[in-house]
Coordinates of C-alpha atoms in Angstrom, one line a residue:
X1 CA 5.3 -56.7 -43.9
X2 CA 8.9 -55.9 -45.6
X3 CA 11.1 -53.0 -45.1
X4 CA 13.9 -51.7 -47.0
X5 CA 17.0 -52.7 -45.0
X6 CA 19.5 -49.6 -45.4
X7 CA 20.1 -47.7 -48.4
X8 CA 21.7 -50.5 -50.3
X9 CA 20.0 -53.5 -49.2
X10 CA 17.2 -55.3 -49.8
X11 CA 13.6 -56.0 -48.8
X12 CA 13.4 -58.4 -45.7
X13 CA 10.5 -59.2 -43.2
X14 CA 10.3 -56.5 -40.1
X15 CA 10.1 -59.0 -38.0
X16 CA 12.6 -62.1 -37.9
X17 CA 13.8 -64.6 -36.4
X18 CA 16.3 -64.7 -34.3
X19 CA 17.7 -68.7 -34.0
X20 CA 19.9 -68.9 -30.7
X21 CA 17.1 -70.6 -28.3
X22 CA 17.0 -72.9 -31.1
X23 CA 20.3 -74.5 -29.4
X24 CA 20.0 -74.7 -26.3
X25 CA 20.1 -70.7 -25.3
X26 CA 17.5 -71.4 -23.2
X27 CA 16.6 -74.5 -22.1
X28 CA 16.7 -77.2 -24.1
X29 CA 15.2 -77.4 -27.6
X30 CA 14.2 -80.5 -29.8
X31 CA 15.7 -80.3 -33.4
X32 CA 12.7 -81.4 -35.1
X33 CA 10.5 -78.3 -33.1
X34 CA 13.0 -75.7 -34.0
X35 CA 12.9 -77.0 -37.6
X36 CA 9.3 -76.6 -37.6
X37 CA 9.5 -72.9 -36.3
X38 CA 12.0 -71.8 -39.2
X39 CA 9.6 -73.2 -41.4
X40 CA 6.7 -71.5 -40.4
X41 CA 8.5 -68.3 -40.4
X42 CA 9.3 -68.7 -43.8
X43 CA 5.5 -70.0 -45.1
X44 CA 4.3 -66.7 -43.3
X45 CA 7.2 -64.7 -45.3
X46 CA 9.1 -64.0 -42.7
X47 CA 12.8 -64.3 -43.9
X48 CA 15.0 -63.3 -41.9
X49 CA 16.8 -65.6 -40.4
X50 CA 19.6 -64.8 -37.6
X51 CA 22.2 -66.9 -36.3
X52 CA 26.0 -67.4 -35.8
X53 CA 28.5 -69.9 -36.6
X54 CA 29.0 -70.0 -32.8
X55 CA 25.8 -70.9 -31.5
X56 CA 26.4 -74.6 -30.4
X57 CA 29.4 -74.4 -32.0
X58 CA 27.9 -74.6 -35.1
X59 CA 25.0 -76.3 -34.9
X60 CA 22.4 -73.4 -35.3
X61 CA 23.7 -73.5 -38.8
X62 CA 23.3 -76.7 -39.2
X63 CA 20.1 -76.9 -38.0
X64 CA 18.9 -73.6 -40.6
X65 CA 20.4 -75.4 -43.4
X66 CA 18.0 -78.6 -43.1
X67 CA 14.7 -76.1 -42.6
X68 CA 15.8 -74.3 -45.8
X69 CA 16.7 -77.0 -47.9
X70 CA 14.7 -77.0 -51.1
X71 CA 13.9 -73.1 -50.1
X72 CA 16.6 -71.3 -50.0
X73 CA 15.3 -68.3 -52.1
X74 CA 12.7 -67.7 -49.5
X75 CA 15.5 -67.3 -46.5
X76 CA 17.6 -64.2 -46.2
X77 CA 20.1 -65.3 -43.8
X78 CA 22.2 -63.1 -41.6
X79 CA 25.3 -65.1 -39.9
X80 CA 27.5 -63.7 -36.9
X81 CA 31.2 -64.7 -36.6
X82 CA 34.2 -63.8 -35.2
X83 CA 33.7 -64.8 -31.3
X84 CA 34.9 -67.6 -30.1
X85 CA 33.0 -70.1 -27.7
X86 CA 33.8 -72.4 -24.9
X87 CA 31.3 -73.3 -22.5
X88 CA 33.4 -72.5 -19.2
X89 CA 34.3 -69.1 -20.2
X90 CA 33.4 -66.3 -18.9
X91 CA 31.6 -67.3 -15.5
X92 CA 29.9 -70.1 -17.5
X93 CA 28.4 -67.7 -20.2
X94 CA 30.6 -69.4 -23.0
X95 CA 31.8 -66.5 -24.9
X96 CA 35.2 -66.1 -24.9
X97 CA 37.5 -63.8 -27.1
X98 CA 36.9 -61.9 -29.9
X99 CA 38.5 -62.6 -33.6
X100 CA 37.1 -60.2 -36.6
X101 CA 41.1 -60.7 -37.8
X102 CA 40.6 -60.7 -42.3
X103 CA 42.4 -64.4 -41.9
X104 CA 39.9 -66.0 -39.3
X105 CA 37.0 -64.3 -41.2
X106 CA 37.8 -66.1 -44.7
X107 CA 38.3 -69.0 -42.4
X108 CA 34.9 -69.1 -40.7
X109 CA 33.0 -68.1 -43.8
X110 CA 33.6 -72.1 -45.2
X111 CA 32.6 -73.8 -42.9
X112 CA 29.3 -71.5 -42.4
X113 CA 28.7 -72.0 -45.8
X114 CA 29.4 -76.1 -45.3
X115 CA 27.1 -76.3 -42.5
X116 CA 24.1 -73.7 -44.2
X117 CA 24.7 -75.8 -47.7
X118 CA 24.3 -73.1 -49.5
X119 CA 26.6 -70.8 -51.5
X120 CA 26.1 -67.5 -50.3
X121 CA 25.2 -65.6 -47.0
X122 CA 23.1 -62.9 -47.1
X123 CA 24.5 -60.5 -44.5
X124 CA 27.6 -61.5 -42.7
X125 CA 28.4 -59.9 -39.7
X126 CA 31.4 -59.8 -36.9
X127 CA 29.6 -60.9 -33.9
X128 CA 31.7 -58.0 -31.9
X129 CA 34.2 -55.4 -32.6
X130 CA 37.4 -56.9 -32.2
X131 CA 39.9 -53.9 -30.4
X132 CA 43.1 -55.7 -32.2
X133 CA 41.9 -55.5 -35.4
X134 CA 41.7 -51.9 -37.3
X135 CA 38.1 -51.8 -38.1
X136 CA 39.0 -50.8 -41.9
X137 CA 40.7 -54.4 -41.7
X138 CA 37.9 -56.2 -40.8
X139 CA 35.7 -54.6 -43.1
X140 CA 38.0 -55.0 -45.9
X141 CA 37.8 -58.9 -45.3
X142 CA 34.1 -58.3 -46.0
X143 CA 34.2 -56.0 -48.7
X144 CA 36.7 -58.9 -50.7
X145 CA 34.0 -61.4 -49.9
X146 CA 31.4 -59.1 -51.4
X147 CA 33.4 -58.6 -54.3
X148 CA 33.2 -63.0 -54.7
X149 CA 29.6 -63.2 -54.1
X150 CA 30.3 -65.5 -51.0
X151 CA 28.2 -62.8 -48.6
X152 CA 25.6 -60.0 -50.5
X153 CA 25.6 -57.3 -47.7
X154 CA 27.7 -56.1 -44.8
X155 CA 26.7 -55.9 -41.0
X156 CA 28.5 -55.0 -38.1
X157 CA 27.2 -55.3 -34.3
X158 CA 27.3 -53.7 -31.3
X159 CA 29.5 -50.9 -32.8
X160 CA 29.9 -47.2 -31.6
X161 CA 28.9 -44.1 -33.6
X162 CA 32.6 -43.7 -34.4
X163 CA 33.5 -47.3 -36.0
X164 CA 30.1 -47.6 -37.7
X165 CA 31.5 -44.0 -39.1
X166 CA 35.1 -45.8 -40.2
X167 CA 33.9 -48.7 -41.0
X168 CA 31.4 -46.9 -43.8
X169 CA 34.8 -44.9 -45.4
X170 CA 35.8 -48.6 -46.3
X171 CA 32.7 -49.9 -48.1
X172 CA 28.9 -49.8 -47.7
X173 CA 27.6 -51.1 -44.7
X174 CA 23.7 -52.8 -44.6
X175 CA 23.3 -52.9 -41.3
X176 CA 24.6 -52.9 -37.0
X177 CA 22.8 -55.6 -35.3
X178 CA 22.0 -54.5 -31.4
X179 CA 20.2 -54.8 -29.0
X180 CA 17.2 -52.6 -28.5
X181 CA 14.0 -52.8 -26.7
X182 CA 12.1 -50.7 -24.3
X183 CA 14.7 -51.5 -21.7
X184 CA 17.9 -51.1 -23.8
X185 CA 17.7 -47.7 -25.2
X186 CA 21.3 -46.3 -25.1
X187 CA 21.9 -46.2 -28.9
X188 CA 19.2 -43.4 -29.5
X189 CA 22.0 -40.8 -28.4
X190 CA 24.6 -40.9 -31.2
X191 CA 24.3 -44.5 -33.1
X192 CA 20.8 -44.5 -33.9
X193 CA 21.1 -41.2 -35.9
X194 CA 24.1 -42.0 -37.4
X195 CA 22.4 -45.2 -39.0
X196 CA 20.1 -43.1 -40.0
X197 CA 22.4 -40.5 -41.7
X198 CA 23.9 -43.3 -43.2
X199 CA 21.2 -45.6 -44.8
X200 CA 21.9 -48.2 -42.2
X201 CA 19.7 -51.0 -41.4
X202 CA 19.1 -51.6 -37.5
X203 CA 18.3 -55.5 -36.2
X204 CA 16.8 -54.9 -32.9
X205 CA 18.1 -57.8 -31.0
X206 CA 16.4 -59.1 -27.9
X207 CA 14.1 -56.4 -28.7
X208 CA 11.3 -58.5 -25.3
X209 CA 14.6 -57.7 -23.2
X210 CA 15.4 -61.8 -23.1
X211 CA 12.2 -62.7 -22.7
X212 CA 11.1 -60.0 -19.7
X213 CA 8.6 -58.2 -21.5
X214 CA 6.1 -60.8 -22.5
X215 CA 4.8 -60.9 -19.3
X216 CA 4.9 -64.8 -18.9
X217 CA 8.1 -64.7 -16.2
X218 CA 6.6 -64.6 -13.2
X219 CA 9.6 -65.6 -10.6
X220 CA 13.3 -66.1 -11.3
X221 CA 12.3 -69.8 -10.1
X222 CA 10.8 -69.9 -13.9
X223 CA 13.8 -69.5 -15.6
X224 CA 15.9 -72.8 -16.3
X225 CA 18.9 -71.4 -18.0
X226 CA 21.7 -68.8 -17.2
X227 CA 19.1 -65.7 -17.4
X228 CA 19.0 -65.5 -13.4
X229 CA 22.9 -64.3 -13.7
X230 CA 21.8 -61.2 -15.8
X231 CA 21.5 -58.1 -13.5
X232 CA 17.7 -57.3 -14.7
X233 CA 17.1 -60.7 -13.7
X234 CA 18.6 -61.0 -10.2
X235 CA 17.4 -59.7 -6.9
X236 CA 15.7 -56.2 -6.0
X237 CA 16.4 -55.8 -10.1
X238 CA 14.2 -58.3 -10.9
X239 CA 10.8 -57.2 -8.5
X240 CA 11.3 -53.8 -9.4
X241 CA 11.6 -54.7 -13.2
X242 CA 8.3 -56.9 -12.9
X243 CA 6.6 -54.1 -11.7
X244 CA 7.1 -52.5 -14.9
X245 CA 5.9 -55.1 -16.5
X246 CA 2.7 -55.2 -15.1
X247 CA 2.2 -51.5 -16.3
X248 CA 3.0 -53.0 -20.1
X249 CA 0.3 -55.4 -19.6
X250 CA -2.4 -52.3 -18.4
X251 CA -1.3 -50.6 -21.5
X252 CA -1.2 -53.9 -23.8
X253 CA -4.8 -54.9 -22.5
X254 CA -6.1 -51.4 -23.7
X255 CA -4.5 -51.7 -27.2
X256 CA -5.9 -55.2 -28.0
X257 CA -2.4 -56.8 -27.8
X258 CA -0.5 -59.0 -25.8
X259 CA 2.9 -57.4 -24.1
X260 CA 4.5 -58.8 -26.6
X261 CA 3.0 -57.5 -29.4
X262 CA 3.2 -54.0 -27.9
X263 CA 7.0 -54.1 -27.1
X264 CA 7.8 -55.1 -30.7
X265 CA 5.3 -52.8 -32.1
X266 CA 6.9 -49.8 -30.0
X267 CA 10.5 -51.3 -31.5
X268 CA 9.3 -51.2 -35.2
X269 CA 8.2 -47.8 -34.2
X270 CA 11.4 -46.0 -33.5
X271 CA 12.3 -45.7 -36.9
X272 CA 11.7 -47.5 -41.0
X273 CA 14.9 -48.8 -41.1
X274 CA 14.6 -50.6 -37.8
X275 CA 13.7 -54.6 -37.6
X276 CA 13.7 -57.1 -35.1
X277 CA 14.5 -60.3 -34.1
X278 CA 12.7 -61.7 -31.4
X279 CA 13.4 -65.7 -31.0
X280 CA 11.2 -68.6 -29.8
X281 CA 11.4 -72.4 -29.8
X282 CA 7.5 -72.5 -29.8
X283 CA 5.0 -72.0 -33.4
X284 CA 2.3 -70.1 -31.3
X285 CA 5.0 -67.6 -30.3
X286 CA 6.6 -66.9 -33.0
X287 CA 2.7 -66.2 -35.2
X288 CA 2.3 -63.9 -31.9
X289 CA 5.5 -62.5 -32.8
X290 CA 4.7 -61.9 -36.1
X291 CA 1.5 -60.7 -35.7
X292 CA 2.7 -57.3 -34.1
X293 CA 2.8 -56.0 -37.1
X294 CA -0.8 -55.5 -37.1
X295 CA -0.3 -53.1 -34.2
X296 CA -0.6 -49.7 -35.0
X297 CA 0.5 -47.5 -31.9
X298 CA -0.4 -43.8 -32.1
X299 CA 0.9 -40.7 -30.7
X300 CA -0.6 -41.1 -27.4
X301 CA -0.3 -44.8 -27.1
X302 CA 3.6 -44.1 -27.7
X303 CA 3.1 -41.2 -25.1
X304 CA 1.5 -43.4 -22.5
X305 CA 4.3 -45.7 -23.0
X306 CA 7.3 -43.4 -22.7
X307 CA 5.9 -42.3 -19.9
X308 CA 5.6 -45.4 -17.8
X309 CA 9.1 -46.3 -19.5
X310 CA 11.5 -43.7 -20.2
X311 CA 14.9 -44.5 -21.7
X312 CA 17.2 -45.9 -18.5
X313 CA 14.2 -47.1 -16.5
X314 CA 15.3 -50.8 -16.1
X315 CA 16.7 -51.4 -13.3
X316 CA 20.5 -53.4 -13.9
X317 CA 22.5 -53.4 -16.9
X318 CA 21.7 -55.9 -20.0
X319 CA 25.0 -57.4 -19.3
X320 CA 26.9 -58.1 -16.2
X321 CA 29.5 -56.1 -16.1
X322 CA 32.2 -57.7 -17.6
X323 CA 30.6 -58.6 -20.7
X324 CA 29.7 -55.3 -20.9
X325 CA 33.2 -54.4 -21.8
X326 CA 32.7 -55.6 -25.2
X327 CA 29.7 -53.4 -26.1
X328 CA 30.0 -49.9 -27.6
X329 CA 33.2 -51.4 -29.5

């Protein structure tokens, strides 16, 4: 199933891929697996593909460009740029400062393109506002690489109602990558109707809440990888967010669907112009992924829904705190 993706971009699958876990994001992954997931994403037409020149320091890309070799028409591929990575930064979370300045940007764009072998990137996308660089800067950058035919489309991500607004005075923009799920429902005051006002695309990123709302974490002893130092995930949060859960599964088990399916489905939901990215390392989940689509949630099931989960119902923020900071920018 395709939507339109903003006024001025094209048709892409409503539900994509998103490739972090494929390096390592959480837990390890084998190569030769996560090849075999893109690949099956793309023989079911799914297309779109989202990654960032700084997962693994590059070798997400890498690892794209060998599944989409020989098939590069059927890939729409949405890169991330612009922060920079070093594995003991940030309490061990890796991301360290931002950089959407126009001379990094022309930079990074290369070597994307080097390690996706391909000559073009579909949408291109500053992985974070950068607050030293005037957004109409950044986006300028873009527009010039539009103007080349190195990128197609625009993005911007995790940006306020007010620089998506800027940003669009400088040249079209396809669409703001963020996250969105059941439990991450802060952009519905001002940024999800200015997308809309705009003809702006959403990708709903972690749109199962890292992995919370398909029911399958049971304990925080499941988890292998740095998802026990996110506040949903740690203490009282974590119990009291589990209980939810188990209301998602009642509700799920009376659709037909798995918690999965119903989470995504509620996503895709909230608007035509919204897709999402859920990732996996594992074939079976991503065709569970994708087969949300079929799920057709009415008036009352989105009732019965809002009212076991209303907007601010999770309990801890998405983020700890001081990578919160760099949210909203």
């Amino acid at each position: 199933m395709n939507r339109k993706f903003g006024t001025n971009g094209p048709l892409v699958s409503s539900i994509g891929l998103g490739c972090m876990s494929l390096s390592g994001a959480y837990g390890v992954a084998d190569d030769q697996e996560s090849i075999k997931v893109i690949e099956r994403a793309l023989e079911l037409g799914h297309n779109f593909l989202d990654t960032a020149d700084y997962y693994r320091t590059g070798h997400n890309e890498e690892l794209i460009g060998k599944a989409i070799k020989g098939k590069r028409d059927k890939a729409f591929l949405s890169v991330k740029t612009g922060q920079m990575f070093a594995p003991a930064a940030n309490k061990g979370f890796g991301f360290g400062p931002v950089n959407a300045h126009p001379d990094y940007l022309k930079n990074a764009i290369l070597y994307s393109l080097q390690r996706l072998k391909t000559d073009y990137i579909d949408l291109y996308t500053p992985g974070r506002v950068d607050p030293n660089v005037p957004i109409e800067d950044t986006v300028g950058a873009l527009a010039d690489m539009v103007d080349k035919g190195v990128i197609r489309y625009i993005g911007l991500s995790e940006a306020s109602a007010s620089t998506i607004r800027k940003a669009a005075t400088v040249a079209p923009i396809t669409a703001l990558q963020i996250e969105y799920s059941l439990w991450s429902r802060e952009i519905e005051a001002e940024v999800l109707p200015v997308t809309r006002e705009l003809g702006i695309g959403i990708v709903a990123y972690s749109p199962l809440s890292r992995g919370f709302l398909t029911g399958d974490i049971k304990s925080p002893e499941d988890l292998k990888d740095n998802r026990p130092n996110m506040p949903r995930f740690q203490g009282e949060n974590f119990y009291k967010n589990l209980e939810l859960v188990e209301q998602i599964k009642i509700l799920a088990a009376q659709k037909g669907c798995t918690p999965t399916q119903l989470a995504l489905a509620w996503v895709l939901a909230q608007g035509e112009h919204i897709i999402a990215i859920p990732g996996t390392k594992r074939i079976h989940k991503l065709e569970e992924n994708i087969a949300a689509e079929q799920v057709q949630l009415t008036q009352e099931d989105l009732q019965s829904i809002e009212a076991i989960m209303p907007a601010g119902i999770a309990a801890g923020t998405r983020y700890p705190e001081f990578l919160m900071k760099a949210l909203n920018g």
